[in-house]
XYZ file of C-alpha atoms in Angstrom:
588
model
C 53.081 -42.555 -31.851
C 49.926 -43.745 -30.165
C 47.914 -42.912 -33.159
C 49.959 -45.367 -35.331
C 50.753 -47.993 -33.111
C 47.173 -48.109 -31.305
C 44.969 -46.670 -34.057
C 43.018 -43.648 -33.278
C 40.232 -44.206 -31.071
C 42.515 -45.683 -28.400
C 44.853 -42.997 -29.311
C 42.024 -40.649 -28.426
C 41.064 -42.179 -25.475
C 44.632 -41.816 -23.829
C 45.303 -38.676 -25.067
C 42.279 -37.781 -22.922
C 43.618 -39.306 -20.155
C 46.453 -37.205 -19.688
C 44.882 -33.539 -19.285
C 42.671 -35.156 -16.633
C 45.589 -36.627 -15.225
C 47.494 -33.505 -15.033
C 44.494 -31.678 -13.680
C 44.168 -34.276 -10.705
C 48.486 -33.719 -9.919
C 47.578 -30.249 -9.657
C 44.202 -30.269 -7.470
C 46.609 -32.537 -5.239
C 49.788 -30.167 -5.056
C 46.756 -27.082 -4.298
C 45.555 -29.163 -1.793
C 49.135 -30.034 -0.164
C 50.316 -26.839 -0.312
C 53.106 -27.105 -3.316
C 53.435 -23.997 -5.415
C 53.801 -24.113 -9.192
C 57.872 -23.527 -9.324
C 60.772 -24.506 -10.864
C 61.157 -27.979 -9.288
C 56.901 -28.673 -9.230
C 57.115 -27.792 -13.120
C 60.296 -30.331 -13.503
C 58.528 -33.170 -12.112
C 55.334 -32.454 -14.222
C 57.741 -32.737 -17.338
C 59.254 -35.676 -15.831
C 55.450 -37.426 -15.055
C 54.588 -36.425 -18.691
C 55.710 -39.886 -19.662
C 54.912 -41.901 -16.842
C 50.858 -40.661 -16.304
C 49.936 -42.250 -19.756
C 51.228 -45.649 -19.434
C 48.221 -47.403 -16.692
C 45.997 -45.401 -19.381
C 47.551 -46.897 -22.941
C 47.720 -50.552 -20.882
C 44.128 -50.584 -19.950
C 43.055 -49.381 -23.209
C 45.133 -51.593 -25.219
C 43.535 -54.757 -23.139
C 39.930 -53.117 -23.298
C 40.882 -53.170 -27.434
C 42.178 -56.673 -27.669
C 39.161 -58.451 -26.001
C 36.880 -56.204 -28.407
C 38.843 -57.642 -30.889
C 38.092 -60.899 -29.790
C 34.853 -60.739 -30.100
C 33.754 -59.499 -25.746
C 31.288 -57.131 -25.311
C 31.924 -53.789 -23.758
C 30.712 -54.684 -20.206
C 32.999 -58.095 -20.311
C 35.542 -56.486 -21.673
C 35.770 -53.723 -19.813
C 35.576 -55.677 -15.839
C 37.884 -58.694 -17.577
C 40.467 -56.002 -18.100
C 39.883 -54.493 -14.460
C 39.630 -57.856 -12.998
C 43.167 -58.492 -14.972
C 44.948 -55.917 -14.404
C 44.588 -53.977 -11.461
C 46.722 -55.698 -9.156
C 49.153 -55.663 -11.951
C 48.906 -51.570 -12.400
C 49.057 -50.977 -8.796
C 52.225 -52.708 -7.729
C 53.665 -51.098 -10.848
C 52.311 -47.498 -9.291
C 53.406 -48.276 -5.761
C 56.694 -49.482 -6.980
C 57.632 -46.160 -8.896
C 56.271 -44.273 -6.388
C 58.235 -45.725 -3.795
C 61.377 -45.260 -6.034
C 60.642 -41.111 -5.716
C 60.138 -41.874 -1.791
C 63.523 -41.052 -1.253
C 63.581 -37.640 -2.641
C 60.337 -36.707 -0.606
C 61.934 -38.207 2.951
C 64.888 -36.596 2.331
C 66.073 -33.826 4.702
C 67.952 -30.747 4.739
C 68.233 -27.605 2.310
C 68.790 -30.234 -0.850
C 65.212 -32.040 0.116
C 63.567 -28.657 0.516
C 64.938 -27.899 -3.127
C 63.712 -31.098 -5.053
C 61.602 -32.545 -3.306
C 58.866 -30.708 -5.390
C 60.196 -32.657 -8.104
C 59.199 -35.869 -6.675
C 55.828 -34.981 -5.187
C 54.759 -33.817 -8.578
C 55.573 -37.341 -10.029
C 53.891 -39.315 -7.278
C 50.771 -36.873 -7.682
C 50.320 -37.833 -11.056
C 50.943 -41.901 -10.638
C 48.155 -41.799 -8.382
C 46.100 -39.796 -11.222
C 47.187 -42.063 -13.763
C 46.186 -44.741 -11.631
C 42.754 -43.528 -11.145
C 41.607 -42.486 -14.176
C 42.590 -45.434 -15.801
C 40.620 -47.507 -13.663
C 37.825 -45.138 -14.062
C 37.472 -42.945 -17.040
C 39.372 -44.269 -19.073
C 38.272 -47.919 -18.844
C 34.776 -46.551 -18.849
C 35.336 -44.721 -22.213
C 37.069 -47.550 -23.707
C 34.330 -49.815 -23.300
C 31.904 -47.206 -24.691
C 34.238 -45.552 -27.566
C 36.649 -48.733 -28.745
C 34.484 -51.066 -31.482
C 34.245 -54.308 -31.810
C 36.157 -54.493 -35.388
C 35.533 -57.502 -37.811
C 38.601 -58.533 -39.097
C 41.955 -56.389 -39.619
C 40.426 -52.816 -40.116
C 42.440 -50.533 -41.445
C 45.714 -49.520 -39.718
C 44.144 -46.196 -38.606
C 41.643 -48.336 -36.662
C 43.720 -50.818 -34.744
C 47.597 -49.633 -35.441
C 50.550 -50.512 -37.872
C 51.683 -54.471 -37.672
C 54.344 -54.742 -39.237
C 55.026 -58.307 -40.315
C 58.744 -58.509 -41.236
C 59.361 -56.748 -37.794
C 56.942 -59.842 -36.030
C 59.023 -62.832 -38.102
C 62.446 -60.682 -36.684
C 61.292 -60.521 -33.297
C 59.696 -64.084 -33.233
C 63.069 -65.255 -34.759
C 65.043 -63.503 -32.146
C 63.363 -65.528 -29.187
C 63.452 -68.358 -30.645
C 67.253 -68.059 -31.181
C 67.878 -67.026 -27.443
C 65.525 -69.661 -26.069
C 67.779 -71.803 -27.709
C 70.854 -70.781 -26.674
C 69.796 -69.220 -22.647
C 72.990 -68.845 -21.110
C 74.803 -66.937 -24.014
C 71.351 -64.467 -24.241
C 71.941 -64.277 -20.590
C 75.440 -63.317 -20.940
C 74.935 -60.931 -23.855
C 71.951 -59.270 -21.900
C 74.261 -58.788 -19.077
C 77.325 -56.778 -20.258
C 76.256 -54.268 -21.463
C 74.063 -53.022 -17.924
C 77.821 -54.607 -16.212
C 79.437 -52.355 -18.297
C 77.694 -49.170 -17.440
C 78.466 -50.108 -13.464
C 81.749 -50.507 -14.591
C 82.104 -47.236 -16.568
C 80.888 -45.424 -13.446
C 84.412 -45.655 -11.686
C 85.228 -43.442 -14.375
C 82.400 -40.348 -14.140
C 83.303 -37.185 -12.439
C 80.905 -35.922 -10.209
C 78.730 -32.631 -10.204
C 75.594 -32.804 -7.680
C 73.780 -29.565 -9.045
C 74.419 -28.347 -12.210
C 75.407 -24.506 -12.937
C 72.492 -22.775 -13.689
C 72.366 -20.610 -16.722
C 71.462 -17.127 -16.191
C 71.697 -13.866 -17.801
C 72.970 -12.562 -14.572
C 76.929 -13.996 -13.183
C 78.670 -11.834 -9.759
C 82.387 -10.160 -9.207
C 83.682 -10.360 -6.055
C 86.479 -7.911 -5.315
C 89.045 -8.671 -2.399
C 91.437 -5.996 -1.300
C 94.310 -6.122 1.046
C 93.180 -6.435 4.789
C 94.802 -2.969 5.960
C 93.102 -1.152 2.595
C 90.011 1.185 3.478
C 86.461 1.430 2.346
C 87.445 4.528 0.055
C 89.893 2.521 -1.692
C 88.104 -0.137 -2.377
C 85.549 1.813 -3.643
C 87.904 3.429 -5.963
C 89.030 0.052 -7.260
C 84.890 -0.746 -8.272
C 85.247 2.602 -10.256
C 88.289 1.373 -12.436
C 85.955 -2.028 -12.697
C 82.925 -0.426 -13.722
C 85.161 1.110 -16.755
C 86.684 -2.043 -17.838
C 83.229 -3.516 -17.265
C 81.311 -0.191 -19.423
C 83.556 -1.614 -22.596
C 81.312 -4.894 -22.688
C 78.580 -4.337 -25.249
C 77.098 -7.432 -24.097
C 76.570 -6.253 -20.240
C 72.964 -4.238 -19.456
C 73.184 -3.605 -15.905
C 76.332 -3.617 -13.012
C 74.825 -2.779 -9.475
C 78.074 -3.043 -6.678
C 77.970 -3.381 -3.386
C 80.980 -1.902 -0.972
C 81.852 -3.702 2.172
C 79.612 -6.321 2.369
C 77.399 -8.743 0.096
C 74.791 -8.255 -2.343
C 71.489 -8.673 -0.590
C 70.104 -12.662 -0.901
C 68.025 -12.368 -4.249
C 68.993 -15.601 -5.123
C 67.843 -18.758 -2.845
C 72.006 -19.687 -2.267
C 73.456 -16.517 -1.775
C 74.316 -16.436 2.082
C 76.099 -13.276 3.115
C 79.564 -13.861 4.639
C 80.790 -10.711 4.411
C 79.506 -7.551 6.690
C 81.193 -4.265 7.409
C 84.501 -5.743 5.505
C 86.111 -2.513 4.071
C 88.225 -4.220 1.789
C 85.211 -6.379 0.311
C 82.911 -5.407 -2.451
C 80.318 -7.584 -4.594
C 78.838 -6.717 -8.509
C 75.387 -8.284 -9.248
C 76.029 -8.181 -13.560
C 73.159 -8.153 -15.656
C 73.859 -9.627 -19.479
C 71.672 -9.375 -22.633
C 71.172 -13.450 -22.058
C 72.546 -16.580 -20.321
C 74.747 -17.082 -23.433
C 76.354 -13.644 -23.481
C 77.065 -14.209 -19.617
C 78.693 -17.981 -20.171
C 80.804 -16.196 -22.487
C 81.512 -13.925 -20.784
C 82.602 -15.477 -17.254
C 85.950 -16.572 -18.554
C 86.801 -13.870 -20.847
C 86.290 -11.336 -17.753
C 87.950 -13.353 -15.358
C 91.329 -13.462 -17.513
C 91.069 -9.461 -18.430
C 90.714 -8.643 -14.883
C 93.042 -10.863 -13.458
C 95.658 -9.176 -15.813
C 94.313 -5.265 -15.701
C 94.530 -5.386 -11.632
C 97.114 -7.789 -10.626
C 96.812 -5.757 -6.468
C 93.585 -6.791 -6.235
C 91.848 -10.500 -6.369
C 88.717 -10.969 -8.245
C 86.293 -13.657 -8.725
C 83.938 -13.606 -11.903
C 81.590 -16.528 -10.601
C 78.138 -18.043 -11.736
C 75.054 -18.092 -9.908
C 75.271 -21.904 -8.034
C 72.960 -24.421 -7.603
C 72.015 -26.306 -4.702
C 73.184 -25.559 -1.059
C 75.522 -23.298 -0.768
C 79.448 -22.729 0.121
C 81.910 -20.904 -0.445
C 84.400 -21.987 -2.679
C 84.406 -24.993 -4.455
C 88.044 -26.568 -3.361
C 87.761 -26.333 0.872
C 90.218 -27.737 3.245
C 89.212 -26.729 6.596
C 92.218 -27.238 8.735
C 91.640 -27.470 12.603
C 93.711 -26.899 15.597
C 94.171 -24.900 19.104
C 97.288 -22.612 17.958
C 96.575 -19.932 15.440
C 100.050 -19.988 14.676
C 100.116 -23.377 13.902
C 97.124 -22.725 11.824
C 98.309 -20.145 9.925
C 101.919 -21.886 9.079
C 99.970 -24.880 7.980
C 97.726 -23.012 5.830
C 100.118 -21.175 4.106
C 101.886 -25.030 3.247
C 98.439 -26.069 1.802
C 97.437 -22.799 0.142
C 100.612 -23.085 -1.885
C 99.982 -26.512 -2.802
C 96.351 -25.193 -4.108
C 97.576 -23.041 -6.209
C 99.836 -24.896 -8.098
C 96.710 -26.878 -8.683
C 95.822 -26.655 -12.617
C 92.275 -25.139 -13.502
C 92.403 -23.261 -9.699
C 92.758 -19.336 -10.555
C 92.608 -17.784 -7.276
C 93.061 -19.367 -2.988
C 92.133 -17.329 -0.023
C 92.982 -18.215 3.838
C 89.833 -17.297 6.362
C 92.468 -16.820 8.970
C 93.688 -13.161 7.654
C 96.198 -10.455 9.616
C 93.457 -8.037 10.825
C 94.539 -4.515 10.229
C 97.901 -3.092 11.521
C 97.743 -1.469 14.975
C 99.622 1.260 17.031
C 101.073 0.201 20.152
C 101.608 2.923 22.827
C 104.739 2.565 25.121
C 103.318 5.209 27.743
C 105.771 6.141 30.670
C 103.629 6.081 33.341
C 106.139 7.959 35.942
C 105.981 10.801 33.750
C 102.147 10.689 33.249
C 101.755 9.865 36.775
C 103.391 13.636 37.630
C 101.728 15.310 34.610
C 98.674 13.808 36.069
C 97.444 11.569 33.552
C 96.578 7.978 34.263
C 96.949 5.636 31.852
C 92.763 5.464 31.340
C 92.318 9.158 30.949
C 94.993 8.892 27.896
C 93.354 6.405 26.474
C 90.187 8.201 26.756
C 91.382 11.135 25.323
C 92.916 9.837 22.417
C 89.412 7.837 22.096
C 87.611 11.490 22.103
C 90.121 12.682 19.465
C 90.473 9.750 17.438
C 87.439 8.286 16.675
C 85.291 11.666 18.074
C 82.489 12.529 21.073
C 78.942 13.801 20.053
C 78.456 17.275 21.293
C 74.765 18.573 19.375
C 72.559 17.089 16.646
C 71.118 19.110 13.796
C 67.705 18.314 12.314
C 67.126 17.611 9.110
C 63.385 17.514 8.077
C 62.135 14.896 10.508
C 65.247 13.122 11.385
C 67.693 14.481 14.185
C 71.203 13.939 12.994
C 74.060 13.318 15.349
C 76.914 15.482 15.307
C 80.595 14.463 15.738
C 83.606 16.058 16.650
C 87.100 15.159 16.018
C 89.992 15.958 14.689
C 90.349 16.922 11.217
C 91.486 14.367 8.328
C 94.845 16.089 7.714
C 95.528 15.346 11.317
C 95.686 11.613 11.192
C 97.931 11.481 8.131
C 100.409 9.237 9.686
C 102.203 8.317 12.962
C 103.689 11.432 13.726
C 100.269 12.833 13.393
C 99.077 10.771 16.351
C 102.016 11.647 18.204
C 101.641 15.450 18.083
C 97.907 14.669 19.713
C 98.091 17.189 22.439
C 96.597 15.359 25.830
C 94.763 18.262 28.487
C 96.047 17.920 31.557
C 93.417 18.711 34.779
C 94.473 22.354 36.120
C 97.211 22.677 33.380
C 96.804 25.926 30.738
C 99.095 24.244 28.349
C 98.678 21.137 26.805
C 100.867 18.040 27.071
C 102.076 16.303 23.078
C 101.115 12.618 23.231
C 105.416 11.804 21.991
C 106.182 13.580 25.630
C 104.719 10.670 27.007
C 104.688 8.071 25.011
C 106.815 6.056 22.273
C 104.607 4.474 19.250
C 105.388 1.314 17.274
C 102.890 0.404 14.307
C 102.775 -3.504 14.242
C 101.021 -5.873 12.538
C 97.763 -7.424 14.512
C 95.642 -10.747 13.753
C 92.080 -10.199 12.225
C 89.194 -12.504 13.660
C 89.680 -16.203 14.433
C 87.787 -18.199 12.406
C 85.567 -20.695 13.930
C 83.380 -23.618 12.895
C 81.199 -25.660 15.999
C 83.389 -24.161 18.497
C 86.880 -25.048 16.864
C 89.382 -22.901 15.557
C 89.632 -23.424 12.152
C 91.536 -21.979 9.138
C 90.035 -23.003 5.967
C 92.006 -22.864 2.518
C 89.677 -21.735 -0.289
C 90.311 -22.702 -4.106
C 88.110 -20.988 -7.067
C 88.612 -22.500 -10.912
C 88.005 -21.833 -13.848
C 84.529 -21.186 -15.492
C 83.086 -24.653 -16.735
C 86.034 -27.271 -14.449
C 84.070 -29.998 -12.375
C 85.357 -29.626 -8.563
C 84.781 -33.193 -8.267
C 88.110 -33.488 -10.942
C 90.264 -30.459 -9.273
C 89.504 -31.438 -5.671
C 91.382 -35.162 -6.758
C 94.251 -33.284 -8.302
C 94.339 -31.350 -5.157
C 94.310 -34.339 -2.650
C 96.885 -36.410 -4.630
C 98.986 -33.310 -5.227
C 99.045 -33.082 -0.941
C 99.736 -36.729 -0.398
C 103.119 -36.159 -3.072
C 104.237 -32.949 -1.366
C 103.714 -35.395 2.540
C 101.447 -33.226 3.904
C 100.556 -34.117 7.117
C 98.740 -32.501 10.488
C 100.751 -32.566 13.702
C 99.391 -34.355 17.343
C 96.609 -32.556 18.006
C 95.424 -31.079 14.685
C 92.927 -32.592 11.984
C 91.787 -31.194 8.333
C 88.246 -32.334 6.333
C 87.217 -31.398 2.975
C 84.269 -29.032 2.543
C 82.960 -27.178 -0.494
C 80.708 -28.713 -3.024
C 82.409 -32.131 -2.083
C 80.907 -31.645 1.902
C 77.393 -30.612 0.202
C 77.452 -33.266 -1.923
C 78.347 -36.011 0.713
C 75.902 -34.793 2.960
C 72.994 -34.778 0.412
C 73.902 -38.358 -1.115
C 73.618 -39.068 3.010
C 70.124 -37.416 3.574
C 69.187 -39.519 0.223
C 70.425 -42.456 1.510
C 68.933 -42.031 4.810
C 65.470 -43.819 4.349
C 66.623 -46.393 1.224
C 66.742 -49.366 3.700
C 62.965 -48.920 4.544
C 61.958 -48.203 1.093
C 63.829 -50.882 -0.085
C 61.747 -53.477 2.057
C 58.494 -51.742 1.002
C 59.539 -51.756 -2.732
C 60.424 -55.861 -2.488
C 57.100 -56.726 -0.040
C 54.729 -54.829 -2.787
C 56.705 -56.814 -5.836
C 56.229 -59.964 -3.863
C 52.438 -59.784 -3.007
C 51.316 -58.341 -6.600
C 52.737 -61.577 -7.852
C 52.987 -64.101 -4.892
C 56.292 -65.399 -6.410
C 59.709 -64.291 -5.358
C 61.122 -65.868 -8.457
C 59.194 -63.436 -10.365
C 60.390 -60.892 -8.192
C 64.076 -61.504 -8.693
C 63.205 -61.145 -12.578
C 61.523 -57.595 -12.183
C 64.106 -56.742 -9.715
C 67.023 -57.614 -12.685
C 65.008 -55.795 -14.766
C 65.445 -52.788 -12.832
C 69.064 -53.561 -12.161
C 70.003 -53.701 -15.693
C 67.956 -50.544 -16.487
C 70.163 -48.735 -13.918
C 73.504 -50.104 -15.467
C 72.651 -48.873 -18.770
C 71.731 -45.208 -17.881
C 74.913 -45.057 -16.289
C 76.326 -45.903 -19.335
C 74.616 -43.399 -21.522
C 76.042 -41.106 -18.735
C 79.272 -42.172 -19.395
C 78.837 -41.747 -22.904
C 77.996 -38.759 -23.374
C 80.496 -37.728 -21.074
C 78.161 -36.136 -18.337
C 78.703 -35.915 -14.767
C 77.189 -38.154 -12.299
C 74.802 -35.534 -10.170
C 72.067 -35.329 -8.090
C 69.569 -34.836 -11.999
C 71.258 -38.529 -13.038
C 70.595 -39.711 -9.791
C 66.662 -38.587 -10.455
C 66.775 -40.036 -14.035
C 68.016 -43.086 -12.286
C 65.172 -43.320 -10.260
C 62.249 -42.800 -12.524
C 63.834 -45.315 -14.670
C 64.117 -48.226 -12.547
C 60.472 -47.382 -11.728
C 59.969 -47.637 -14.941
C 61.472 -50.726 -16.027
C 59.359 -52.095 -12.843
C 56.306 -50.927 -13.981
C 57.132 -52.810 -17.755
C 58.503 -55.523 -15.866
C 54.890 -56.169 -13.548
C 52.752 -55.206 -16.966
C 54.579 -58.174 -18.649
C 55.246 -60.547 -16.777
C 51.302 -60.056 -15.816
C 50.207 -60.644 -19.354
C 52.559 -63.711 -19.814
């Protein structure tokens, strides 16, 4: 492109510009401290576009006053003179539209800001070398042509495209107010069209690797569950498509990946599958297809066949964290708005984090009659401790490591209730031994698992999981206006939020927005003094309103969501349209 529309020496000379330039962004982010990663990379790709333009400007104006008939010391310091007031509000102004992304806090600025860093790295290059090496080879490399030259020398003109584009300002000089109009609706339009997106602030990423999560029954033990990963692994051994399945009984997978926080430890009825696939295609495929076979195969059990997240993490991507002092309350209230969830279309699976714990045995002891046995009520309990869950009497050494050893009774003596009621208790002085049902009656009841907290506040929060490839943004509305039909409502006392990817979202788009005021003010006092006009402010500044307005409306589209990668394209492109803005306005 530059090579036609510049010619190629100037082509050359801002092709060379951009290696240099890209050098420079990376001697910076070396000396700064940013590692080459996935974000540093992204904001190289994104600079790619933006290093060369201070480079093709001052070239182009270091050609046209060769052209003219300069020499290459006048034409290289009238082009400096010209234009470097020009080039650097146009720098500082897309650098201060990144400024956000750098200032902003939290997990979510720790992930991108790399992105932005890269980009104002490489304005500053651009900004340099222009000035510098460029301008410098310009003057020495660019001619001073005699007449047209070929097109290889000083570009393509294309004539019929000049009468069209003279004709076309002529016609809207003539007629302001309808150009104004016209140039107006369609940027309007994409505002208006942005009611309508969905919203999705990190994308899913696409990996050749996707996790199961298994979730039992509360009461069911570690054995069982790890029975129920067997009959997985065979289901999962029929996929031709699936390399490697590594579980993980009773608690999480370890953090591999930079948004996988454990939740789960010591949980006997949990287990976790990191699932290797031949590629990220095979394992997008795959997601939905094994969620629906699994669902039917083991209707006791629920399982989650979930991709690897981006951003900051949760749990599930529907929340509804419901607070309160009474667990009962909690739990009653829960159960209304877990039902409502999962009538919910597109949501496959709920969970509760206020689950019944495992069922307990409650001991009715007489205490007269252990009183004349001669049994208190602590030494039963500490026998029963000593049986039950065993005393260590001994170790045995194994190579270099002394093993513990445990005694207890045997597994086919703790079968069922009447097991622990035929527990024989030693009584001090006594030959015989006393049965535990001599002395006490034992009632198996139901007991309540660990209350859920969040800052100090009981909390019970309702979980929703959807399909492979549904926006949360969408389901979570369906959700809200599906509670507002069936009247939910918290009593006196009580309160509910919404959490999940909405909650990360919100607070990112907050840490964003934290520092826009003050870059704001910067961005309008550096427009104002490159140009010492606020009128021509207010034009660069509807420049860069319009551009916004229509990338919203390619969003809309191409039916993507709005997220936190439209927000960034948003951003470099109002710089963008700035920087034309200043260039033009500065030649006019």
């Amino acid at each position: 492109v530059l090579f036609i529309t510049l010619g190629w020496r100037s082509a050359l000379v801002v092709a060379v510009s951009l290696p240099l330039t890209v050098l420079f962004t990376l001697s910076c982010m070396k000396y700064y401290g940013l590692p080459i990663h996935q974000m540093s990379v992204t904001g190289l790709v994104v600079a790619l576009g933006i290093m060369v333009d201070n480079a093709i400007v001052m070239a182009d104006s270091i050609q046209q006053r060769r052209q003219q008939g300069e020499s290459a010391l006048d034409a290289v310091m009238n082009s400096l003179h010209h234009l470097w007031l020009p080039l650097l509000g146009s720098t500082l102004t897309t650098i201060l539209a990144f400024m956000p992304i750098v200032l902003m806090p939290g997990p979510a600025g720790e992930f991108v800001g790399g992105i932005a860093l890269s980009v104002i790295f490489s304005l500053i290059g651009s900004y340099i070398i222009s000035h510098t090496l460029v301008a410098a080879i310009s003057g020495r490399f660019l001619r001073n042509a005699s007449g047209k030259g070929h097109w290889y020398q000083q570009g393509v003109q294309l004539n019929w495209l000049s009468r069209l584009f003279k004709g076309s300002l002529r016609l809207t000089l003539n007629y302001p107010k309808i150009t104004v109009l016209i140039v107006f609706l369609l940027p309007l339009s994409g505002f208006m069209a942005a009611k309508q997106l969905t919203e999705q602030f990190f994308p899913p990423s696409d990996r050749d690797m996707f996790q199961i999560e298994l979730y039992m029954p509360a009461q069911t033990s570690i054995n069982q569950t790890y029975r129920m990963t067997q009959r997985l692994d065979q289901v999962l051994a029929e996929e031709k498509s699936i390399e490697k399945v590594r579980w993980f009984v009773g608690s999480n997978a370890p953090s591999f990946y930079y948004n996988l926080v454990p939740n789960q430890r010591g949980a006997q009825n949990y287990a976790q599958a990191m699932v290797t696939a031949e590629d990220f295609q095979a394992a997008n495929r795959m997601i939905p297809e094994l969620q629906q076979q699994l669902d039917d195969a083991f209707p006791a059990a629920q399982i989650l066949v979930r991709k690897l997240e981006q951003g900051p993490p949760f749990n599930a991507p529907i929340e509804l964290r419901l607070y309160g002092p009474n667990l009962d309350t909690l739990k009653t209230l829960g159960d209304q708005a877990r039902q409502i969830l999962s009538g919910t279309p597109e949501v496959i699976h709920t969970r509760a984090t206020l689950q019944p714990g495992t069922p307990k045995v409650w001991l009715d002891i007489n205490e007269d009659m252990g009183r004349i046995s001669g049994l208190s009520l602590t030494e039963i309990a500490t026998q029963l401790q000593h049986s039950l869950q065993g005393i260590t009497q001994g170790s045995i050494l194994q190579t270099t490591e002394s093993i513990p050893v445990r005694v207890r009774v045997g597994n086919e003596q703790r079968q069922d209730l009447t097991d622990l009621t035929n527990l024989s208790l030693t009584v001090p002085g006594v030959e015989d031994n006393i049965p535990l049902s001599a002395l006490a009656k034992a009632e198996l009841k139901p007991s309540r698992g660990a209350i859920p907290r969040r800052n100090g506040e009981r909390v019970n929060v309702i979980e929703g999981y959807l399909r492979s490839g549904v926006l949360p943004a969408a389901a979570l509305a369906q959700y809200q206006q599906r509670l507002e039909q069936a009247g939910f409502a918290m009593p006196a006392g009580y309160r509910m939020e919404i959490g999940g990817e909405s909650a990360k979202r919100n607070d990112a788009v907050g840490n964003l927005l934290a520092s826009i005021g003050v870059i704001a003010t910067l961005l309008v006092t550096v427009v104002v003094l490159s140009f010492n006009s606020f009128r021509m402010s207010i034009l660069i500044f509807l420049a860069a309103f319009q551009s916004v307005g229509l990338g919203l409306l390619s969003v809309y589209a191409f039916s993507y969501p709005f997220g936190f990668t439209v927000i960034i394209g948003l951003l470099g492109l109002m710089g963008l349209a700035i920087n034309a803005a200043i260039v033009i306005l500065a030649e006019l």
